[in-house]
Amino acid sequence: MKLFGSSGTRGVVGESLTPEFVLRVAKAAGTVWNADRVAIARDTRTTGEMFVNAAESGLASVGVDVDDLGVVPTPAAVRYCENQGVPGVVITASHNPPEFNGVKLVGDDGVELAVEELERIEDHILAEEFDVAEWDAVGKTRRVETANDDYREDLLASVDREKIADANLTVALDPGHGAGSLVTPDFLRELGCEVRTVNAQPDGHFPGRQSEPVPENLSDLERLVRATDADVGIAHDGDADRAVFVNERGECISGEASLAALAAAALEPGDATVSAVNVSQRLVDVCEEVGADLELTPIGATNLITRIRELWREGRNVPIAGEGNGGVFYPNYRLVRDGAYIAAKFLELVAERPPSELVAPYEDYYNVRINLEYDEEAELTAMLNAAADYAESADATPNTTDGYRLDYGDAWVLVRPSGTEPKVRVYAEGRSEERATELAEDAADALRTAVATL
């Protein structure tokens, strides 16, 4: 696909993402869906309203009515689409910086569109083949005010509320000024938790911290955990489809470790789980111990969703899936990454023992990620060619499911282009930080050298 990546399409506002482009995406989607009604939602980004207006205009022009949900977490928008049986357009750039925005498309079953349907929409965009409504048949917009409340009530009915309440937990929460600010604080309080917040005012400039919930952005949350003697800290990204955790000592828990702990609690012998090619050995270990099958896909939510559906068709049970970035699926609940639900499932475990004990069995590996930015297509090509040469000369057989992954037994390294940003990412994992850093820097140096010689 040329326009859609591993999780919709994103770009810097005014450069690769413009109102005109969003208008065309909405017109194409409305044409392909042939639906009477479409839901539109957004996160807190300052440009969100502008792009919502563009999408509403595009849909109206092809004769589609719009339900405007306002600012809601992506999982709340997905729930609305499933409940109402309507497709949806979500204006969000998830974890990207504030100058970014994006478009995510959801089917009337409440699931992000598969690659085949995205390709159909993309074909209409590129060919500029859109329906045209007569003047008296253009779509109308109505505002829906209840999407967040309905979503929160659904969450409350879907987790072990009594178990969490009985534990009398104090929770420190950092929604990162994103859409989760409007739901997760109240949700956790209704679960019986004492909630302390930071960066909980909706603000698309992300003044308190950047949207991506990675350790370097979570110092405020770490301090809040220590200052309030909280049992656990929880952080979201901009559209609240991720949950990342801080332990009771105010130390960040890696997403790979929390995924492993959640998977160990959810998987039974004979189950299947799905993760991406950058999967941690932690999850591999859990699957081997439990007797569950691990399926690998290219990185990105769309790819995981596709494989989960394939496994369902084979009659397999997939109770959990996800990546080590805090984005976890509980497919038997809903086929979407849901930050608030992930947080509640982790709280069910914290009700029994502290977070540091929960993840202790999964802390024997260290992870390193290096992002290499590029400005021109020639730089991207040079880096990918260098990655291919690096993999060919390595003393390991590459896995080319998505990029180049090299497994060395005690460690692995992966090089792949980002599906959402102009970057090539280098991931590495090892049993020591030195080993992981060495592998990542060695691969990254090969790519840097290729760009420098252009």
Short mmCIF file of C-alpha atoms in Angstrom, two decimals:
data_model
loop_
_atom_site.label_atom_id
_atom_site.label_comp_id
_atom_site.label_asym_id
_atom_site.label_seq_id
_atom_site.Cartn_x
_atom_site.Cartn_y
_atom_site.Cartn_z
CA MET A 1 0.00 0.00 0.00
CA LYS A 2 1.19 3.50 -0.81
CA LEU A 3 -0.98 5.56 1.54
CA PHE A 4 -1.85 3.35 4.50
CA GLY A 5 0.72 1.88 6.85
CA SER A 6 0.60 -0.59 9.71
CA SER A 7 -1.95 1.49 11.63
CA GLY A 8 -3.75 3.83 9.24
CA THR A 9 -2.02 6.82 7.70
CA ARG A 10 -0.13 9.53 9.58
CA GLY A 11 2.00 12.52 8.79
CA VAL A 12 3.16 15.98 9.79
CA VAL A 13 0.26 18.40 9.51
CA GLY A 14 0.59 20.73 6.53
CA GLU A 15 3.22 18.54 4.91
CA SER A 16 2.29 14.91 4.32
CA LEU A 17 -1.10 15.26 6.00
CA THR A 18 -3.47 17.99 4.82
CA PRO A 19 -7.22 18.67 5.04
CA GLU A 20 -7.46 18.04 1.30
CA PHE A 21 -5.98 14.58 1.72
CA VAL A 22 -8.29 13.71 4.63
CA LEU A 23 -11.23 14.91 2.55
CA ARG A 24 -10.26 12.46 -0.21
CA VAL A 25 -9.79 9.60 2.26
CA ALA A 26 -13.29 10.24 3.64
CA LYS A 27 -14.83 10.46 0.17
CA ALA A 28 -13.16 7.20 -0.86
CA ALA A 29 -14.15 5.42 2.34
CA GLY A 30 -17.74 6.62 2.02
CA THR A 31 -17.82 5.44 -1.57
CA VAL A 32 -16.43 1.97 -0.79
CA TRP A 33 -18.46 1.42 2.37
CA ASN A 34 -21.76 2.40 0.73
CA ALA A 35 -23.07 3.05 4.27
CA ASP A 36 -25.87 5.40 5.28
CA ARG A 37 -24.04 6.51 8.41
CA VAL A 38 -20.40 6.75 9.57
CA ALA A 39 -18.96 7.62 13.00
CA ILE A 40 -16.12 10.13 13.34
CA ALA A 41 -13.95 10.55 16.44
CA ARG A 42 -10.65 12.21 17.35
CA ASP A 43 -8.02 12.46 20.03
CA THR A 44 -6.98 15.73 21.70
CA ARG A 45 -4.58 17.00 19.04
CA THR A 46 -5.00 20.68 18.20
CA THR A 47 -5.49 19.88 14.52
CA GLY A 48 -8.11 17.22 15.20
CA GLU A 49 -11.13 19.47 14.77
CA MET A 50 -9.85 20.71 11.41
CA PHE A 51 -9.47 17.17 10.10
CA VAL A 52 -12.82 16.09 11.52
CA ASN A 53 -14.41 18.94 9.59
CA ALA A 54 -12.63 17.82 6.43
CA ALA A 55 -13.71 14.20 6.91
CA GLU A 56 -17.31 15.21 7.63
CA SER A 57 -17.36 17.28 4.44
CA GLY A 58 -15.98 14.39 2.42
CA LEU A 59 -18.54 11.96 3.76
CA ALA A 60 -21.41 14.43 3.32
CA SER A 61 -20.38 15.00 -0.30
CA VAL A 62 -20.91 11.31 -1.08
CA GLY A 63 -24.27 11.25 0.69
CA VAL A 64 -23.27 9.79 4.07
CA ASP A 65 -24.60 11.00 7.43
CA VAL A 66 -22.07 11.45 10.24
CA ASP A 67 -22.19 10.68 13.95
CA ASP A 68 -19.61 13.03 15.49
CA LEU A 69 -18.40 11.42 18.73
CA GLY A 70 -16.03 14.24 19.66
CA VAL A 71 -12.84 13.51 21.63
CA VAL A 72 -12.85 9.84 22.66
CA PRO A 73 -10.23 7.10 23.06
CA THR A 74 -9.86 4.94 19.97
CA PRO A 75 -11.32 1.89 21.78
CA ALA A 76 -14.42 3.97 22.63
CA ALA A 77 -14.86 4.82 18.95
CA VAL A 78 -14.40 1.15 18.00
CA ARG A 79 -16.99 0.10 20.58
CA TYR A 80 -19.47 2.61 19.16
CA CYS A 81 -18.94 1.30 15.63
CA GLU A 82 -19.50 -2.29 16.75
CA ASN A 83 -22.53 -1.41 18.86
CA GLN A 84 -24.19 0.70 16.17
CA GLY A 85 -23.11 -1.40 13.19
CA VAL A 86 -21.51 1.58 11.42
CA PRO A 87 -18.00 2.08 10.05
CA GLY A 88 -15.81 4.79 11.50
CA VAL A 89 -13.09 7.36 10.86
CA VAL A 90 -10.77 8.08 13.78
CA ILE A 91 -8.55 11.15 13.55
CA THR A 92 -5.48 10.31 15.61
CA ALA A 93 -1.72 9.98 15.42
CA SER A 94 -1.64 7.80 18.54
CA HIS A 95 1.83 8.12 20.13
CA ASN A 96 3.36 10.53 17.59
CA PRO A 97 4.47 14.08 18.50
CA PRO A 98 1.91 16.94 18.43
CA GLU A 99 2.79 18.11 14.92
CA PHE A 100 1.51 14.79 13.58
CA ASN A 101 -2.01 13.66 12.95
CA GLY A 102 -3.54 10.73 11.11
CA VAL A 103 -6.55 8.75 9.96
CA LYS A 104 -7.56 5.28 11.13
CA LEU A 105 -10.48 3.47 9.46
CA VAL A 106 -12.76 1.06 11.30
CA GLY A 107 -15.30 -1.39 9.86
CA ASP A 108 -18.93 -1.71 10.90
CA ASP A 109 -17.91 -4.73 12.99
CA GLY A 110 -15.78 -2.51 15.21
CA VAL A 111 -12.44 -3.75 13.86
CA GLU A 112 -9.74 -1.78 12.06
CA LEU A 113 -9.92 -2.44 8.33
CA ALA A 114 -7.94 -5.32 6.89
CA VAL A 115 -5.33 -4.72 4.22
CA GLU A 116 -7.64 -5.79 1.37
CA GLU A 117 -10.29 -3.21 2.25
CA LEU A 118 -7.70 -0.49 2.82
CA GLU A 119 -6.35 -1.24 -0.64
CA ARG A 120 -9.82 -0.81 -2.16
CA ILE A 121 -10.14 2.59 -0.51
CA GLU A 122 -6.61 3.52 -1.54
CA ASP A 123 -7.39 2.64 -5.17
CA HIS A 124 -10.34 5.06 -5.12
CA ILE A 125 -8.18 7.81 -3.62
CA LEU A 126 -5.44 7.43 -6.21
CA ALA A 127 -7.91 7.22 -9.10
CA GLU A 128 -10.11 9.96 -7.59
CA GLU A 129 -13.20 7.80 -8.09
CA PHE A 130 -15.82 9.04 -5.65
CA ASP A 131 -19.60 9.00 -5.45
CA VAL A 132 -21.24 12.40 -5.85
CA ALA A 133 -24.47 13.19 -4.00
CA GLU A 134 -27.08 15.53 -5.42
CA TRP A 135 -27.62 18.80 -3.59
CA ASP A 136 -30.63 17.47 -1.72
CA ALA A 137 -28.97 14.16 -0.77
CA VAL A 138 -25.79 15.34 0.94
CA GLY A 139 -25.10 13.88 4.36
CA LYS A 140 -25.91 15.51 7.68
CA THR A 141 -23.94 15.55 10.93
CA ARG A 142 -25.27 14.92 14.42
CA ARG A 143 -23.29 15.16 17.64
CA VAL A 144 -23.19 12.10 19.90
CA GLU A 145 -22.40 13.02 23.52
CA THR A 146 -22.56 9.60 25.16
CA ALA A 147 -19.74 7.59 23.55
CA ASN A 148 -17.31 7.96 26.48
CA ASP A 149 -19.91 7.20 29.14
CA ASP A 150 -21.18 4.14 27.27
CA TYR A 151 -17.62 2.91 26.79
CA ARG A 152 -16.83 3.32 30.49
CA GLU A 153 -19.95 1.41 31.50
CA ASP A 154 -18.96 -1.38 29.11
CA LEU A 155 -15.51 -1.54 30.69
CA LEU A 156 -16.93 -1.72 34.20
CA ALA A 157 -19.11 -4.68 33.22
CA SER A 158 -16.19 -6.55 31.62
CA VAL A 159 -13.54 -6.74 34.35
CA ASP A 160 -13.35 -8.16 37.88
CA ARG A 161 -14.57 -5.03 39.62
CA GLU A 162 -14.96 -6.69 43.02
CA LYS A 163 -11.45 -8.13 43.08
CA ILE A 164 -9.89 -4.76 42.26
CA ALA A 165 -12.06 -2.87 44.75
CA ASP A 166 -11.27 -5.32 47.57
CA ALA A 167 -7.53 -4.68 47.10
CA ASN A 168 -7.88 -0.96 48.04
CA LEU A 169 -5.30 0.04 45.43
CA THR A 170 -3.78 3.49 45.06
CA VAL A 171 -3.12 4.13 41.37
CA ALA A 172 -1.00 6.89 39.85
CA LEU A 173 -2.24 7.73 36.36
CA ASP A 174 -0.64 9.68 33.50
CA PRO A 175 -2.96 9.88 30.46
CA GLY A 176 -0.44 12.12 28.71
CA HIS A 177 -2.99 14.88 27.98
CA GLY A 178 -4.67 12.50 25.54
CA ALA A 179 -8.18 11.18 25.05
CA GLY A 180 -7.78 8.79 27.99
CA SER A 181 -7.98 11.86 30.26
CA LEU A 182 -11.73 11.86 29.67
CA VAL A 183 -12.34 8.24 30.68
CA THR A 184 -9.62 6.41 32.60
CA PRO A 185 -9.55 8.53 35.80
CA ASP A 186 -13.28 8.04 36.39
CA PHE A 187 -13.12 4.39 35.32
CA LEU A 188 -10.40 3.59 37.84
CA ARG A 189 -12.24 5.42 40.61
CA GLU A 190 -15.39 3.44 39.83
CA LEU A 191 -13.28 0.29 40.17
CA GLY A 192 -12.66 1.34 43.76
CA CYS A 193 -9.14 2.69 43.32
CA GLU A 194 -7.70 5.80 44.93
CA VAL A 195 -6.49 7.69 41.85
CA ARG A 196 -3.76 10.35 41.67
CA THR A 197 -3.15 11.96 38.29
CA VAL A 198 -0.53 13.91 36.38
CA ASN A 199 -0.79 15.29 32.83
CA ALA A 200 -4.53 14.56 32.98
CA GLN A 201 -5.80 17.75 31.34
CA PRO A 202 -6.80 17.17 27.68
CA ASP A 203 -4.32 19.22 25.65
CA GLY A 204 -3.15 18.43 22.14
CA HIS A 205 0.11 20.32 22.64
CA PHE A 206 1.13 17.59 25.14
CA PRO A 207 2.74 20.20 27.44
CA GLY A 208 3.57 17.83 30.32
CA ARG A 209 5.11 15.04 28.28
CA GLN A 210 5.27 13.69 24.76
CA SER A 211 2.51 11.30 23.78
CA GLU A 212 4.56 8.12 23.54
CA PRO A 213 4.60 6.34 26.93
CA VAL A 214 8.26 5.32 26.92
CA PRO A 215 10.52 5.48 30.01
CA GLU A 216 12.18 8.77 29.06
CA ASN A 217 8.74 10.43 29.02
CA LEU A 218 7.43 9.02 32.29
CA SER A 219 9.54 10.71 34.96
CA ASP A 220 6.49 12.64 36.23
CA LEU A 221 4.60 9.39 36.71
CA GLU A 222 7.55 7.73 38.44
CA ARG A 223 7.76 10.65 40.89
CA LEU A 224 4.00 10.55 41.47
CA VAL A 225 4.12 6.85 42.34
CA ARG A 226 6.84 7.47 44.92
CA ALA A 227 5.25 10.63 46.33
CA THR A 228 1.83 9.04 46.82
CA ASP A 229 3.08 5.58 47.82
CA ALA A 230 0.96 4.22 44.96
CA ASP A 231 0.65 0.52 44.31
CA VAL A 232 1.15 0.98 40.56
CA GLY A 233 1.48 3.66 37.88
CA ILE A 234 -0.36 3.60 34.54
CA ALA A 235 0.37 5.64 31.41
CA HIS A 236 -1.48 5.98 28.10
CA ASP A 237 -0.59 7.33 24.67
CA GLY A 238 -2.60 10.01 22.84
CA ASP A 239 -5.56 7.86 21.83
CA ALA A 240 -5.40 5.59 24.90
CA ASP A 241 -5.07 2.28 23.09
CA ARG A 242 -1.94 1.46 25.08
CA ALA A 243 -1.16 1.01 28.76
CA VAL A 244 2.37 1.08 30.16
CA PHE A 245 3.13 0.49 33.84
CA VAL A 246 5.37 1.73 36.64
CA ASN A 247 5.98 -0.52 39.64
CA GLU A 248 5.40 0.33 43.31
CA ARG A 249 9.00 1.59 43.61
CA GLY A 250 8.49 4.16 40.86
CA GLU A 251 10.41 2.21 38.22
CA CYS A 252 9.18 1.75 34.65
CA ILE A 253 8.16 -1.76 33.67
CA SER A 254 9.08 -2.66 30.10
CA GLY A 255 6.14 -3.32 27.82
CA GLU A 256 7.66 -6.68 26.96
CA ALA A 257 7.65 -7.70 30.64
CA SER A 258 4.07 -6.55 31.30
CA LEU A 259 2.88 -8.35 28.15
CA ALA A 260 4.57 -11.54 29.35
CA ALA A 261 2.92 -11.25 32.79
CA LEU A 262 -0.50 -10.63 31.26
CA ALA A 263 -0.02 -13.51 28.81
CA ALA A 264 1.02 -15.90 31.57
CA ALA A 265 -2.26 -15.11 33.34
CA ALA A 266 -4.41 -15.42 30.22
CA LEU A 267 -3.00 -18.39 28.27
CA GLU A 268 -3.91 -22.05 28.70
CA PRO A 269 -2.38 -25.14 27.06
CA GLY A 270 -3.41 -25.35 23.41
CA ASP A 271 -4.20 -21.64 23.10
CA ALA A 272 -2.59 -19.42 20.48
CA THR A 273 -1.23 -15.93 20.83
CA VAL A 274 -0.04 -13.48 18.20
CA SER A 275 2.80 -10.99 18.31
CA ALA A 276 5.04 -9.16 15.86
CA VAL A 277 8.44 -10.09 14.53
CA ASN A 278 10.10 -7.91 17.19
CA VAL A 279 8.66 -10.22 19.87
CA SER A 280 10.62 -10.52 23.09
CA GLN A 281 12.05 -13.81 24.25
CA ARG A 282 9.96 -13.22 27.38
CA LEU A 283 6.75 -14.07 25.50
CA VAL A 284 8.44 -17.01 23.79
CA ASP A 285 9.35 -18.35 27.24
CA VAL A 286 5.77 -17.94 28.52
CA CYS A 287 4.33 -19.81 25.54
CA GLU A 288 6.79 -22.66 25.94
CA GLU A 289 6.06 -22.93 29.67
CA VAL A 290 2.27 -22.84 29.22
CA GLY A 291 2.10 -24.98 26.09
CA ALA A 292 0.62 -22.28 23.87
CA ASP A 293 1.48 -21.51 20.24
CA LEU A 294 3.08 -18.19 19.29
CA GLU A 295 2.33 -16.79 15.83
CA LEU A 296 4.50 -13.97 14.43
CA THR A 297 3.41 -11.25 11.99
CA PRO A 298 4.82 -8.06 10.54
CA ILE A 299 4.73 -5.17 13.04
CA GLY A 300 1.47 -3.23 13.32
CA ALA A 301 -2.05 -3.67 14.64
CA THR A 302 -3.54 -4.41 11.22
CA ASN A 303 -1.23 -7.40 10.76
CA LEU A 304 -1.95 -8.83 14.21
CA ILE A 305 -5.71 -8.44 13.67
CA THR A 306 -5.51 -10.26 10.34
CA ARG A 307 -3.67 -13.22 11.87
CA ILE A 308 -6.02 -13.40 14.87
CA ARG A 309 -9.00 -13.63 12.51
CA GLU A 310 -7.26 -16.37 10.52
CA LEU A 311 -6.71 -18.35 13.72
CA TRP A 312 -10.35 -17.90 14.67
CA ARG A 313 -11.37 -19.36 11.33
CA GLU A 314 -9.18 -22.37 12.16
CA GLY A 315 -11.11 -22.79 15.42
CA ARG A 316 -8.25 -21.59 17.65
CA ASN A 317 -8.69 -19.70 20.92
CA VAL A 318 -6.66 -16.48 21.09
CA PRO A 319 -7.19 -14.99 24.55
CA ILE A 320 -4.39 -12.42 24.29
CA ALA A 321 -2.10 -10.92 21.66
CA GLY A 322 0.01 -7.82 21.31
CA GLU A 323 3.33 -6.08 21.08
CA GLY A 324 5.82 -4.91 23.69
CA ASN A 325 4.82 -1.25 23.38
CA GLY A 326 1.84 -1.48 25.74
CA GLY A 327 -0.59 -2.33 22.94
CA VAL A 328 -2.33 -5.54 24.01
CA PHE A 329 -5.37 -7.23 22.48
CA TYR A 330 -7.89 -9.27 24.44
CA PRO A 331 -9.70 -10.60 21.35
CA ASN A 332 -12.40 -12.46 23.28
CA TYR A 333 -13.41 -9.10 24.77
CA ARG A 334 -13.01 -6.93 21.69
CA LEU A 335 -10.56 -6.98 18.79
CA VAL A 336 -8.90 -3.66 19.59
CA ARG A 337 -6.03 -2.47 21.72
CA ASP A 338 -7.72 -0.86 24.71
CA GLY A 339 -5.56 1.02 27.20
CA ALA A 340 -8.18 1.22 29.95
CA TYR A 341 -9.06 -2.48 29.66
CA ILE A 342 -5.37 -3.47 29.63
CA ALA A 343 -4.89 -1.37 32.77
CA ALA A 344 -7.78 -3.10 34.53
CA LYS A 345 -6.48 -6.58 33.62
CA PHE A 346 -3.11 -5.61 35.09
CA LEU A 347 -4.85 -4.30 38.23
CA GLU A 348 -6.53 -7.70 38.61
CA LEU A 349 -3.02 -9.14 38.91
CA VAL A 350 -1.74 -6.31 41.14
CA ALA A 351 -4.62 -7.08 43.50
CA GLU A 352 -2.80 -10.34 44.28
CA ARG A 353 0.83 -9.21 44.40
CA PRO A 354 2.96 -6.09 43.73
CA PRO A 355 3.93 -5.22 40.14
CA SER A 356 7.62 -5.81 40.80
CA GLU A 357 6.86 -9.40 41.78
CA LEU A 358 4.52 -9.90 38.81
CA VAL A 359 7.19 -9.07 36.25
CA ALA A 360 10.22 -10.41 38.14
CA PRO A 361 10.30 -13.66 36.08
CA TYR A 362 10.47 -11.61 32.85
CA GLU A 363 13.27 -9.13 33.61
CA ASP A 364 16.25 -11.20 32.48
CA TYR A 365 16.35 -9.53 29.05
CA TYR A 366 17.30 -6.00 28.05
CA ASN A 367 15.89 -4.09 25.08
CA VAL A 368 17.38 -1.30 23.01
CA ARG A 369 15.75 0.68 20.20
CA ILE A 370 17.49 3.16 17.89
CA ASN A 371 15.52 5.38 15.51
CA LEU A 372 17.29 6.57 12.36
CA GLU A 373 15.46 9.43 10.67
CA TYR A 374 15.59 10.15 6.96
CA ASP A 375 14.57 13.15 4.86
CA GLU A 376 14.65 11.72 1.35
CA GLU A 377 13.61 8.47 -0.29
CA ALA A 378 17.23 7.94 -1.37
CA GLU A 379 18.30 7.82 2.27
CA LEU A 380 15.63 5.23 3.06
CA THR A 381 16.72 3.12 0.09
CA ALA A 382 20.35 3.32 1.14
CA MET A 383 19.54 2.20 4.68
CA LEU A 384 17.39 -0.71 3.54
CA ASN A 385 20.07 -1.86 1.10
CA ALA A 386 22.61 -1.64 3.90
CA ALA A 387 20.29 -3.67 6.15
CA ALA A 388 20.04 -6.39 3.50
CA ASP A 389 23.83 -6.51 3.14
CA TYR A 390 24.26 -6.56 6.91
CA ALA A 391 21.83 -9.47 7.27
CA GLU A 392 23.48 -11.42 4.44
CA SER A 393 26.93 -11.12 6.02
CA ALA A 394 25.76 -11.96 9.55
CA ASP A 395 26.41 -15.28 11.23
CA ALA A 396 22.65 -15.92 11.58
CA THR A 397 19.75 -16.80 9.30
CA PRO A 398 17.54 -13.72 8.83
CA ASN A 399 13.78 -13.77 9.40
CA THR A 400 12.35 -11.46 6.71
CA THR A 401 8.71 -11.42 7.85
CA ASP A 402 9.08 -7.68 8.40
CA GLY A 403 12.51 -6.20 7.82
CA TYR A 404 15.52 -8.27 8.86
CA ARG A 405 15.62 -10.11 12.19
CA LEU A 406 18.79 -11.94 13.18
CA ASP A 407 18.66 -14.42 16.07
CA TYR A 408 21.90 -15.31 17.85
CA GLY A 409 20.54 -17.58 20.58
CA ASP A 410 21.47 -15.27 23.46
CA ALA A 411 20.23 -12.15 21.64
CA TRP A 412 18.57 -10.81 18.48
CA VAL A 413 18.52 -7.65 16.36
CA LEU A 414 15.83 -6.38 13.96
CA VAL A 415 16.03 -3.64 11.33
CA ARG A 416 12.82 -2.39 9.69
CA PRO A 417 11.30 0.84 8.35
CA SER A 418 8.62 2.43 10.52
CA GLY A 419 5.08 2.12 9.20
CA THR A 420 4.04 5.48 10.67
CA GLU A 421 7.08 7.81 10.64
CA PRO A 422 10.04 8.63 8.34
CA LYS A 423 12.40 6.45 10.36
CA VAL A 424 14.18 3.14 10.17
CA ARG A 425 14.05 1.38 13.53
CA VAL A 426 16.75 -0.87 14.94
CA TYR A 427 15.62 -3.15 17.78
CA ALA A 428 17.83 -5.44 19.83
CA GLU A 429 17.36 -7.70 22.84
CA GLY A 430 19.92 -9.55 24.91
CA ARG A 431 20.51 -11.07 28.31
CA SER A 432 22.72 -8.10 29.14
CA GLU A 433 22.31 -4.43 28.31
CA GLU A 434 25.82 -4.39 26.87
CA ARG A 435 25.04 -7.21 24.43
CA ALA A 436 21.78 -5.61 23.26
CA THR A 437 23.43 -2.19 22.85
CA GLU A 438 26.35 -3.69 20.96
CA LEU A 439 24.07 -5.44 18.48
CA ALA A 440 21.85 -2.39 17.96
CA GLU A 441 24.72 0.04 17.49
CA ASP A 442 26.57 -2.29 15.12
CA ALA A 443 23.52 -2.58 12.85
CA ALA A 444 22.74 1.13 13.14
CA ASP A 445 26.32 2.06 12.24
CA ALA A 446 26.04 0.09 9.02
CA LEU A 447 22.94 2.11 8.08
CA ARG A 448 24.50 5.44 9.11
CA THR A 449 27.54 4.70 6.98
CA ALA A 450 25.34 3.99 3.97
CA VAL A 451 23.60 7.36 4.30
CA ALA A 452 26.87 9.22 4.87
CA THR A 453 28.30 7.91 1.59
CA LEU A 454 25.40 9.14 -0.56
#
